[in-house]
């Protein structure tokens, strides 16, 4: 099932069931359920067998794991004491960020989505507090802007909730009209229908409620006029939206990647209640008019959700090329690679699930010896640099760099590469901003970037020989 078919299926579900009325303890839960189901359905297309886990039911870390994470947190907290923020009264803005967005810049870890906005606000004299989640428990430091690390507190909260649940079971007010019929309809599309049993959905909602209460305590101290997030559809993001909604604080979701009419989280919310959803942001910060239209196509007429076009601050900095940061990276790349022809490959987080990397390696084995392959891993896989490097060398690919490509910012690389290759990453749009042609290697990319393919800004290939031919052609043009 391709992306268009998946979106059509979601629309049929929204037409068939009163999803805008589904509530658990007063929370309109359809956004949580839709995101869970859409992620599950999307992930299945990359797997020939059921996954070992599902996004529908979160597995809390064990007590032993939390102890290990606590030690890592204390070590990072001590070493980066200057980066540790704390609430000291009212602020103008609160940001919810994720460590996955951090990119090392000249010795400091910089949040490529939020830090450009934060820096601009602070230059204007505004007070900002940053709440940072670290779902993978890798505390990256030193930080460019101070933050409050919240992940450990969230883990403790989950642990205490598990202990409490061994006693009296909660009895929330549940209104999910047509739920069993809904479950039967989605059963062929999900990894495990057990994850959509009512107790599992209630548990997920109560987790979200607990997380929202944690955010509410902090927000009541900070009393910001506006809040920002960069991934509303993550559990923390939805809990943050809920907390802000209950405190009448508008949330702005800053765009962090490609959207489009088939995006399962941003497009085609066809049944939105008049008062909006508590789990969705009030405002969507969009990079372009096209991105904004994806939101406006469903939010028009609803005063609770709207789009604004503000551009991509991170990319703007690199395109200008007049900062100390860009000059520093320009010098390092030229020093490292000289006059080699740089070809960038940006990988998805679950690339290994569908075997695409195998034929990319085959193409690299037969490429021109003057080509330098830059293999950039997804942020979720940045700890696999040595594994991927070893695999490439074992296959005889000696002119590939994974470490520099993964650790350097994408725009720093795009200032120097000649061709970009990806399955379906947003990096294609970034490459286009720098005038770099892209080669798409996956079916999803052909759907997402249909406009770019039609405009000849990208080409599509499906096997090693055609990839090498496409690179040759693009290099000659």
CSV table of C-alpha atoms in Angstrom, one decimal:
chain,number,residue,atom,x,y,z
A,1,UNK,CA,0.0,0.0,0.0
A,2,UNK,CA,1.6,3.3,-1.1
A,3,UNK,CA,1.3,6.6,0.7
A,4,UNK,CA,-1.7,7.8,-1.4
A,5,UNK,CA,-3.6,4.5,-0.6
A,6,UNK,CA,-2.7,4.8,3.1
A,7,UNK,CA,-4.1,8.4,3.2
A,8,UNK,CA,-7.2,7.3,1.4
A,9,UNK,CA,-7.7,4.5,4.0
A,10,UNK,CA,-7.4,7.0,6.8
A,11,UNK,CA,-9.9,9.3,5.1
A,12,UNK,CA,-12.4,6.4,4.8
A,13,UNK,CA,-12.0,5.7,8.5
A,14,UNK,CA,-12.7,9.3,9.4
A,15,UNK,CA,-15.7,9.3,7.2
A,16,UNK,CA,-17.1,6.0,8.7
A,17,UNK,CA,-16.6,6.6,12.4
A,18,UNK,CA,-17.4,9.6,14.7
A,19,UNK,CA,-13.7,10.0,15.5
A,20,UNK,CA,-14.0,13.7,16.4
A,21,UNK,CA,-16.2,12.6,19.3
A,22,UNK,CA,-14.0,9.9,20.7
A,23,UNK,CA,-12.9,10.8,24.2
A,24,UNK,CA,-11.2,9.2,27.2
A,25,UNK,CA,-11.5,11.3,30.4
A,26,UNK,CA,-12.4,14.3,28.4
A,27,UNK,CA,-9.4,14.1,26.0
A,28,UNK,CA,-10.3,13.9,22.3
A,29,UNK,CA,-8.1,11.0,21.5
A,30,UNK,CA,-8.4,10.6,17.7
A,31,UNK,CA,-5.0,12.4,17.0
A,32,UNK,CA,-3.3,9.9,19.3
A,33,UNK,CA,-5.0,6.9,17.7
A,34,UNK,CA,-4.5,8.2,14.2
A,35,UNK,CA,-0.8,8.9,14.6
A,36,UNK,CA,-0.3,5.4,16.2
A,37,UNK,CA,-2.2,3.6,13.5
A,38,UNK,CA,-0.6,5.6,10.7
A,39,UNK,CA,2.9,5.0,12.0
A,40,UNK,CA,2.1,1.3,12.3
A,41,UNK,CA,0.7,1.1,8.8
A,42,UNK,CA,3.6,3.0,7.3
A,43,UNK,CA,6.2,0.8,9.0
A,44,UNK,CA,4.6,-2.4,7.7
A,45,UNK,CA,5.4,-1.5,4.1
A,46,UNK,CA,9.2,-1.9,4.9
A,47,UNK,CA,8.9,-5.2,6.6
A,48,UNK,CA,8.3,-8.7,5.2
A,49,UNK,CA,7.6,-10.0,8.7
A,50,UNK,CA,5.9,-8.5,11.8
A,51,UNK,CA,8.1,-6.1,13.8
A,52,UNK,CA,9.4,-7.0,17.2
A,53,UNK,CA,7.6,-4.0,18.6
A,54,UNK,CA,4.8,-1.7,17.7
A,55,UNK,CA,4.5,2.0,18.0
A,56,UNK,CA,1.0,1.5,19.4
A,57,UNK,CA,2.1,0.3,22.9
A,58,UNK,CA,5.0,2.0,24.5
A,59,UNK,CA,7.4,-0.2,26.5
A,60,UNK,CA,8.6,1.6,29.6
A,61,UNK,CA,12.2,1.2,30.6
A,62,UNK,CA,13.0,-1.2,33.4
A,63,UNK,CA,14.1,-0.1,36.8
A,64,UNK,CA,17.7,-1.3,36.0
A,65,UNK,CA,17.6,0.7,32.7
A,66,UNK,CA,16.4,3.8,34.5
A,67,UNK,CA,19.3,3.4,37.0
A,68,UNK,CA,21.8,3.3,34.1
A,69,UNK,CA,20.1,6.4,32.5
A,70,UNK,CA,20.3,8.2,35.8
A,71,UNK,CA,24.0,7.7,35.9
A,72,UNK,CA,24.3,9.0,32.3
A,73,UNK,CA,22.2,12.0,33.2
A,74,UNK,CA,24.2,12.9,36.3
A,75,UNK,CA,27.4,12.7,34.4
A,76,UNK,CA,26.1,14.9,31.6
A,77,UNK,CA,24.5,17.3,34.1
A,78,UNK,CA,27.8,17.7,35.9
A,79,UNK,CA,30.0,18.1,32.8
A,80,UNK,CA,27.6,20.6,31.1
A,81,UNK,CA,26.7,22.6,34.2
A,82,UNK,CA,26.6,25.8,32.2
A,83,UNK,CA,24.0,24.3,29.9
A,84,UNK,CA,21.6,23.4,32.7
A,85,UNK,CA,18.7,25.8,32.8
A,86,UNK,CA,16.1,26.1,35.5
A,87,UNK,CA,12.8,28.0,35.9
A,88,UNK,CA,13.3,31.3,37.5
A,89,UNK,CA,9.9,32.9,37.2
A,90,UNK,CA,7.9,34.1,34.3
A,91,UNK,CA,9.4,33.8,30.7
A,92,UNK,CA,8.1,35.0,27.3
A,93,UNK,CA,8.4,31.6,25.5
A,94,UNK,CA,8.8,27.9,26.3
A,95,UNK,CA,10.2,25.5,23.8
A,96,UNK,CA,9.8,21.7,23.8
A,97,UNK,CA,12.7,20.2,22.0
A,98,UNK,CA,14.2,16.8,21.3
A,99,UNK,CA,17.9,15.8,21.5
A,100,UNK,CA,17.5,14.1,18.0
A,101,UNK,CA,17.5,17.6,16.5
A,102,UNK,CA,20.9,18.5,17.8
A,103,UNK,CA,23.8,18.8,15.4
A,104,UNK,CA,27.4,19.4,16.6
A,105,UNK,CA,28.5,22.9,15.4
A,106,UNK,CA,32.0,24.0,16.3
A,107,UNK,CA,32.1,22.1,19.5
A,108,UNK,CA,28.6,22.7,20.7
A,109,UNK,CA,25.3,20.8,20.0
A,110,UNK,CA,22.9,23.0,18.2
A,111,UNK,CA,19.2,22.3,17.7
A,112,UNK,CA,18.8,22.9,14.0
A,113,UNK,CA,15.0,23.4,14.3
A,114,UNK,CA,14.6,25.5,17.4
A,115,UNK,CA,17.9,27.2,18.1
A,116,UNK,CA,17.7,29.6,15.2
A,117,UNK,CA,14.4,30.8,16.5
A,118,UNK,CA,15.6,30.9,20.1
A,119,UNK,CA,18.7,32.9,19.2
A,120,UNK,CA,16.5,35.4,17.3
A,121,UNK,CA,14.2,35.8,20.3
A,122,UNK,CA,17.0,36.3,22.7
A,123,UNK,CA,18.6,38.9,20.5
A,124,UNK,CA,15.3,40.8,20.9
A,125,UNK,CA,15.7,40.6,24.6
A,126,UNK,CA,13.0,37.9,25.1
A,127,UNK,CA,13.2,35.3,28.0
A,128,UNK,CA,13.2,31.7,26.8
A,129,UNK,CA,13.1,28.4,28.6
A,130,UNK,CA,13.9,25.1,26.8
A,131,UNK,CA,12.4,21.8,27.9
A,132,UNK,CA,14.4,19.0,26.2
A,133,UNK,CA,13.4,15.4,25.8
A,134,UNK,CA,16.1,12.7,25.2
A,135,UNK,CA,14.1,9.7,24.2
A,136,UNK,CA,17.3,7.7,23.3
A,137,UNK,CA,18.9,8.8,26.6
A,138,UNK,CA,22.0,10.2,24.8
A,139,UNK,CA,22.6,13.5,26.6
A,140,UNK,CA,24.5,15.6,24.0
A,141,UNK,CA,26.6,18.4,25.4
A,142,UNK,CA,27.9,21.1,25.6
A,143,UNK,CA,24.6,22.6,24.4
A,144,UNK,CA,24.4,25.7,22.3
A,145,UNK,CA,21.5,27.1,24.4
A,146,UNK,CA,20.8,26.0,28.0
A,147,UNK,CA,17.9,23.6,28.5
A,148,UNK,CA,16.2,21.5,31.2
A,149,UNK,CA,16.6,17.8,30.5
A,150,UNK,CA,13.2,16.2,31.3
A,151,UNK,CA,13.5,12.6,30.1
A,152,UNK,CA,14.6,11.1,33.4
A,153,UNK,CA,11.8,12.8,35.2
A,154,UNK,CA,9.4,11.4,32.6
A,155,UNK,CA,10.9,7.9,33.0
A,156,UNK,CA,10.5,8.1,36.8
A,157,UNK,CA,6.9,9.2,36.2
A,158,UNK,CA,6.2,6.2,34.1
A,159,UNK,CA,7.8,3.9,36.7
A,160,UNK,CA,5.7,5.3,39.5
A,161,UNK,CA,2.6,4.9,37.3
A,162,UNK,CA,3.4,1.2,36.7
A,163,UNK,CA,3.8,0.7,40.5
A,164,UNK,CA,0.5,2.4,41.2
A,165,UNK,CA,-1.3,0.4,38.5
A,166,UNK,CA,-0.6,-2.8,40.5
A,167,UNK,CA,-3.3,-1.6,42.9
A,168,UNK,CA,-6.7,-0.3,42.0
A,169,UNK,CA,-7.2,-0.1,38.3
A,170,UNK,CA,-8.3,3.3,37.0
A,171,UNK,CA,-11.8,3.6,35.6
A,172,UNK,CA,-11.7,6.5,33.1
A,173,UNK,CA,-14.8,7.8,31.3
A,174,UNK,CA,-14.6,6.3,27.8
A,175,UNK,CA,-16.6,7.1,24.7
A,176,UNK,CA,-15.4,5.3,21.6
A,177,UNK,CA,-18.5,4.7,19.5
A,178,UNK,CA,-17.9,2.0,16.9
A,179,UNK,CA,-14.5,1.0,18.4
A,180,UNK,CA,-14.8,-2.8,17.8
A,181,UNK,CA,-15.8,-2.3,14.2
A,182,UNK,CA,-12.9,0.1,13.8
A,183,UNK,CA,-10.5,-2.5,15.2
A,184,UNK,CA,-11.7,-5.1,12.9
A,185,UNK,CA,-11.3,-2.8,9.9
A,186,UNK,CA,-7.7,-1.9,10.7
A,187,UNK,CA,-6.7,-5.4,11.8
A,188,UNK,CA,-5.1,-6.4,8.4
A,189,UNK,CA,-3.1,-3.1,8.3
A,190,UNK,CA,-1.3,-3.3,11.7
A,191,UNK,CA,1.5,-5.3,13.3
A,192,UNK,CA,-0.6,-6.5,16.3
A,193,UNK,CA,-4.3,-5.8,16.8
A,194,UNK,CA,-3.7,-6.5,20.5
A,195,UNK,CA,-2.1,-3.1,20.7
A,196,UNK,CA,-5.5,-1.6,19.8
A,197,UNK,CA,-7.5,-3.4,22.5
A,198,UNK,CA,-9.3,-0.9,24.7
A,199,UNK,CA,-7.0,-1.4,27.8
A,200,UNK,CA,-4.0,-0.6,25.7
A,201,UNK,CA,-5.5,2.6,24.3
A,202,UNK,CA,-6.6,3.6,27.8
A,203,UNK,CA,-3.1,3.0,29.1
A,204,UNK,CA,-1.6,5.1,26.3
A,205,UNK,CA,-4.0,7.9,27.1
A,206,UNK,CA,-3.2,7.8,30.8
A,207,UNK,CA,0.5,8.0,30.0
A,208,UNK,CA,-0.2,11.0,27.9
A,209,UNK,CA,-2.3,12.5,30.7
A,210,UNK,CA,0.6,12.0,33.2
A,211,UNK,CA,3.1,13.6,30.8
A,212,UNK,CA,0.7,16.6,30.3
A,213,UNK,CA,0.5,17.1,34.0
A,214,UNK,CA,4.3,17.2,34.2
A,215,UNK,CA,4.4,19.9,31.6
A,216,UNK,CA,1.5,21.8,33.2
A,217,UNK,CA,3.5,22.1,36.5
A,218,UNK,CA,6.4,23.6,34.6
A,219,UNK,CA,4.3,25.8,32.4
A,220,UNK,CA,2.4,27.2,35.4
A,221,UNK,CA,5.7,28.4,36.8
A,222,UNK,CA,7.0,29.8,33.5
A,223,UNK,CA,3.6,31.4,32.4
A,224,UNK,CA,4.8,31.9,28.8
A,225,UNK,CA,2.7,33.9,26.3
A,226,UNK,CA,3.5,31.3,23.6
A,227,UNK,CA,5.0,27.8,23.4
A,228,UNK,CA,6.9,26.1,20.6
A,229,UNK,CA,7.4,22.4,19.7
A,230,UNK,CA,9.0,20.7,16.7
A,231,UNK,CA,7.1,17.3,16.6
A,232,UNK,CA,3.6,17.6,17.8
A,233,UNK,CA,2.8,14.0,16.9
A,234,UNK,CA,5.3,12.4,19.3
A,235,UNK,CA,3.9,11.4,22.7
A,236,UNK,CA,5.6,14.3,24.4
A,237,UNK,CA,4.5,16.7,21.7
A,238,UNK,CA,0.8,15.8,22.1
A,239,UNK,CA,1.1,15.9,25.9
A,240,UNK,CA,2.7,19.3,25.6
A,241,UNK,CA,-0.2,20.5,23.3
A,242,UNK,CA,-2.7,19.2,25.8
A,243,UNK,CA,-1.1,20.9,28.7
A,244,UNK,CA,-0.9,24.2,26.8
A,245,UNK,CA,-4.5,24.0,25.7
A,246,UNK,CA,-5.6,23.5,29.3
A,247,UNK,CA,-3.6,26.6,30.3
A,248,UNK,CA,-4.8,28.6,27.3
A,249,UNK,CA,-1.2,28.9,25.9
A,250,UNK,CA,-1.0,28.7,22.1
A,251,UNK,CA,1.5,26.1,20.7
A,252,UNK,CA,3.4,26.7,17.5
A,253,UNK,CA,4.7,23.5,15.8
A,254,UNK,CA,7.8,24.4,13.8
A,255,UNK,CA,8.1,22.4,10.6
A,256,UNK,CA,11.0,20.0,10.7
A,257,UNK,CA,10.6,18.0,7.5
A,258,UNK,CA,8.7,17.4,4.3
A,259,UNK,CA,4.9,17.6,4.5
A,260,UNK,CA,2.7,17.2,1.4
A,261,UNK,CA,-0.8,15.9,0.7
A,262,UNK,CA,0.0,12.4,1.7
A,263,UNK,CA,1.8,13.2,5.0
A,264,UNK,CA,0.0,11.0,7.5
A,265,UNK,CA,0.3,13.5,10.4
A,266,UNK,CA,0.0,16.9,8.7
A,267,UNK,CA,-2.5,16.3,5.9
A,268,UNK,CA,-6.2,15.6,5.6
A,269,UNK,CA,-7.6,15.8,9.1
A,270,UNK,CA,-11.1,15.6,7.6
A,271,UNK,CA,-13.1,15.5,10.9
A,272,UNK,CA,-12.1,18.2,13.3
A,273,UNK,CA,-14.4,19.4,16.0
A,274,UNK,CA,-15.4,23.0,16.1
A,275,UNK,CA,-13.3,23.6,19.2
A,276,UNK,CA,-10.3,21.8,17.6
A,277,UNK,CA,-8.3,18.9,19.0
A,278,UNK,CA,-6.4,19.4,22.3
A,279,UNK,CA,-3.6,17.2,21.0
A,280,UNK,CA,-2.9,19.3,17.9
A,281,UNK,CA,-1.0,22.6,17.9
A,282,UNK,CA,-2.8,25.9,17.4
A,283,UNK,CA,-0.4,27.1,14.8
A,284,UNK,CA,1.8,25.3,12.2
A,285,UNK,CA,5.0,27.2,11.3
A,286,UNK,CA,5.5,26.3,7.7
A,287,UNK,CA,8.5,26.7,5.4
A,288,UNK,CA,6.6,27.5,2.2
A,289,UNK,CA,3.2,28.5,0.9
A,290,UNK,CA,2.9,24.9,-0.5
A,291,UNK,CA,3.5,23.5,3.1
A,292,UNK,CA,0.9,25.9,4.5
A,293,UNK,CA,-1.7,24.8,1.9
A,294,UNK,CA,-1.4,21.2,3.3
A,295,UNK,CA,-2.7,22.6,6.6
A,296,UNK,CA,-5.1,25.1,5.2
A,297,UNK,CA,-6.8,22.4,3.1
A,298,UNK,CA,-8.3,20.9,6.3
A,299,UNK,CA,-8.1,23.8,8.8
A,300,UNK,CA,-9.9,26.5,6.8
A,301,UNK,CA,-12.9,27.5,8.8
A,302,UNK,CA,-11.6,26.2,12.1
A,303,UNK,CA,-10.3,28.9,14.4
A,304,UNK,CA,-8.3,26.5,16.6
A,305,UNK,CA,-5.8,25.4,14.0
A,306,UNK,CA,-4.0,27.5,11.3
A,307,UNK,CA,-0.8,27.8,9.3
A,308,UNK,CA,1.7,30.6,9.0
A,309,UNK,CA,4.6,30.8,6.5
A,310,UNK,CA,7.8,31.7,8.3
A,311,UNK,CA,10.5,30.0,6.2
A,312,UNK,CA,13.3,27.7,7.3
A,313,UNK,CA,15.7,29.7,9.6
A,314,UNK,CA,18.3,26.9,9.7
A,315,UNK,CA,18.6,26.8,5.9
A,316,UNK,CA,18.6,30.5,5.6
A,317,UNK,CA,21.8,30.8,7.7
A,318,UNK,CA,23.7,28.4,5.5
A,319,UNK,CA,22.5,29.8,2.2
A,320,UNK,CA,23.7,33.3,3.2
A,321,UNK,CA,27.1,31.8,3.8
A,322,UNK,CA,28.4,34.8,5.6
A,323,UNK,CA,28.8,33.5,9.2
A,324,UNK,CA,31.8,32.2,11.1
A,325,UNK,CA,30.0,28.8,11.2
A,326,UNK,CA,29.7,28.4,7.5
A,327,UNK,CA,33.3,29.6,6.9
A,328,UNK,CA,34.6,27.0,9.4
A,329,UNK,CA,32.8,24.1,7.8
A,330,UNK,CA,33.7,25.2,4.3
A,331,UNK,CA,37.4,25.1,5.2
A,332,UNK,CA,37.1,21.7,6.9
A,333,UNK,CA,35.3,20.1,3.9
A,334,UNK,CA,37.8,21.5,1.4
A,335,UNK,CA,40.7,20.3,3.6
A,336,UNK,CA,39.2,16.8,4.0
A,337,UNK,CA,38.1,16.1,0.4
A,338,UNK,CA,40.1,18.4,-1.8
A,339,UNK,CA,38.9,18.2,-5.5
A,340,UNK,CA,37.0,15.0,-5.2
A,341,UNK,CA,33.5,14.9,-6.7
A,342,UNK,CA,31.2,14.7,-3.7
A,343,UNK,CA,28.1,12.6,-3.9
A,344,UNK,CA,25.8,12.6,-0.9
A,345,UNK,CA,23.5,9.7,0.2
A,346,UNK,CA,21.0,10.5,3.0
A,347,UNK,CA,19.6,7.4,4.6
A,348,UNK,CA,16.3,6.7,6.4
A,349,UNK,CA,16.2,5.4,9.9
A,350,UNK,CA,14.8,2.0,8.8
A,351,UNK,CA,16.8,1.6,5.6
A,352,UNK,CA,18.0,-1.9,6.5
A,353,UNK,CA,14.4,-3.1,6.7
A,354,UNK,CA,13.9,-3.1,3.0
A,355,UNK,CA,17.3,-4.0,1.6
A,356,UNK,CA,17.8,-0.8,-0.4
A,357,UNK,CA,21.2,-0.2,1.1
A,358,UNK,CA,22.4,-3.5,-0.5
A,359,UNK,CA,22.1,-2.1,-4.0
A,360,UNK,CA,23.4,1.3,-3.0
A,361,UNK,CA,26.6,-0.5,-2.0
A,362,UNK,CA,26.7,-2.4,-5.3
A,363,UNK,CA,26.5,1.0,-7.1
A,364,UNK,CA,29.3,2.4,-4.9
A,365,UNK,CA,31.5,-0.6,-5.8
A,366,UNK,CA,31.3,0.3,-9.5
A,367,UNK,CA,31.4,4.1,-9.2
A,368,UNK,CA,34.2,6.4,-10.6
A,369,UNK,CA,37.3,6.3,-8.4
A,370,UNK,CA,37.3,10.1,-8.2
A,371,UNK,CA,33.9,10.1,-6.6
A,372,UNK,CA,33.7,10.6,-2.9
A,373,UNK,CA,30.6,9.0,-1.4
A,374,UNK,CA,29.3,10.8,1.7
A,375,UNK,CA,26.9,8.5,3.6
A,376,UNK,CA,24.8,10.4,6.0
A,377,UNK,CA,22.9,8.4,8.6
A,378,UNK,CA,19.6,9.4,10.0
A,379,UNK,CA,19.9,11.0,13.5
A,380,UNK,CA,18.3,7.9,15.1
A,381,UNK,CA,21.2,5.8,13.7
A,382,UNK,CA,24.1,8.1,14.5
A,383,UNK,CA,25.5,5.5,16.9
A,384,UNK,CA,25.9,3.0,14.0
A,385,UNK,CA,28.7,5.0,12.2
A,386,UNK,CA,31.4,2.4,12.8
A,387,UNK,CA,29.0,-0.5,11.9
A,388,UNK,CA,28.2,1.1,8.5
A,389,UNK,CA,31.8,2.1,7.9
A,390,UNK,CA,32.9,-1.5,8.5
A,391,UNK,CA,30.3,-2.9,6.2
A,392,UNK,CA,31.3,-0.6,3.4
A,393,UNK,CA,35.0,-1.5,3.8
A,394,UNK,CA,34.2,-5.2,3.9
A,395,UNK,CA,32.4,-4.7,0.5
A,396,UNK,CA,35.5,-3.0,-0.9
A,397,UNK,CA,34.1,0.5,-0.9
A,398,UNK,CA,37.1,2.5,0.3
A,399,UNK,CA,36.0,6.0,-1.0
A,400,UNK,CA,33.1,6.4,1.3
A,401,UNK,CA,32.9,8.6,4.4
A,402,UNK,CA,30.2,8.0,7.0
A,403,UNK,CA,31.6,9.8,10.1
A,404,UNK,CA,32.1,13.3,8.5
A,405,UNK,CA,28.9,13.0,6.5
A,406,UNK,CA,26.8,12.1,9.6
A,407,UNK,CA,28.4,14.5,12.1
A,408,UNK,CA,28.6,17.5,9.8
A,409,UNK,CA,25.4,19.5,9.2
A,410,UNK,CA,23.5,18.7,6.1
A,411,UNK,CA,23.6,22.3,4.7
A,412,UNK,CA,27.4,22.4,5.2
A,413,UNK,CA,27.7,19.3,3.0
A,414,UNK,CA,25.2,20.7,0.4
A,415,UNK,CA,27.4,23.7,-0.2
A,416,UNK,CA,29.9,21.3,-1.7
A,417,UNK,CA,28.2,18.2,-3.1
A,418,UNK,CA,27.3,17.7,-6.8
A,419,UNK,CA,24.6,15.1,-6.6
A,420,UNK,CA,22.3,14.0,-3.8
A,421,UNK,CA,20.7,10.5,-3.4
A,422,UNK,CA,17.9,9.6,-1.0
A,423,UNK,CA,14.9,7.2,-0.5
A,424,UNK,CA,12.4,9.8,0.6
A,425,UNK,CA,14.1,12.2,2.9
A,426,UNK,CA,13.3,15.9,3.4
A,427,UNK,CA,17.0,16.4,2.5
A,428,UNK,CA,15.8,16.5,-1.2
A,429,UNK,CA,14.1,19.8,-0.5
A,430,UNK,CA,17.2,21.1,1.2
A,431,UNK,CA,19.4,20.0,-1.7
A,432,UNK,CA,17.0,21.8,-4.1
A,433,UNK,CA,17.5,25.1,-2.2
A,434,UNK,CA,21.2,24.8,-3.0
A,435,UNK,CA,20.6,23.9,-6.6
A,436,UNK,CA,21.7,20.3,-6.1
A,437,UNK,CA,19.9,17.6,-8.2
A,438,UNK,CA,18.6,14.6,-6.4
A,439,UNK,CA,18.1,10.9,-7.3
A,440,UNK,CA,15.2,9.1,-5.6
A,441,UNK,CA,15.6,5.4,-4.8
A,442,UNK,CA,12.3,4.4,-3.2
A,443,UNK,CA,8.7,4.2,-4.1
A,444,UNK,CA,7.6,6.6,-1.2
A,445,UNK,CA,10.0,9.2,-2.5
A,446,UNK,CA,8.4,9.0,-5.9
A,447,UNK,CA,5.1,9.8,-4.3
A,448,UNK,CA,6.2,12.5,-1.9
A,449,UNK,CA,8.3,14.3,-4.5
A,450,UNK,CA,6.1,13.9,-7.5
A,451,UNK,CA,6.2,17.6,-8.2
A,452,UNK,CA,10.0,17.7,-8.1
A,453,UNK,CA,10.2,14.8,-10.5
A,454,UNK,CA,7.7,16.5,-12.8
A,455,UNK,CA,9.8,19.7,-12.7
A,456,UNK,CA,13.0,17.7,-13.5
A,457,UNK,CA,14.5,18.7,-10.2
A,458,UNK,CA,14.9,15.1,-9.3
A,459,UNK,CA,15.1,11.7,-11.1
A,460,UNK,CA,14.1,8.3,-10.0
A,461,UNK,CA,16.0,5.0,-10.2
A,462,UNK,CA,15.4,1.4,-9.0
A,463,UNK,CA,18.7,-0.5,-9.4
A,464,UNK,CA,22.5,0.1,-9.3
A,465,UNK,CA,23.2,0.5,-13.1
A,466,UNK,CA,20.5,3.1,-13.5
A,467,UNK,CA,21.8,4.9,-10.4
A,468,UNK,CA,25.3,5.2,-11.9
A,469,UNK,CA,23.9,6.3,-15.2
A,470,UNK,CA,21.9,9.0,-13.5
A,471,UNK,CA,24.9,10.3,-11.6
A,472,UNK,CA,26.9,10.5,-14.8
A,473,UNK,CA,24.1,12.4,-16.5
A,474,UNK,CA,23.6,14.9,-13.7
A,475,UNK,CA,27.4,15.5,-13.4
A,476,UNK,CA,27.6,16.3,-17.1
A,477,UNK,CA,24.6,18.8,-17.0
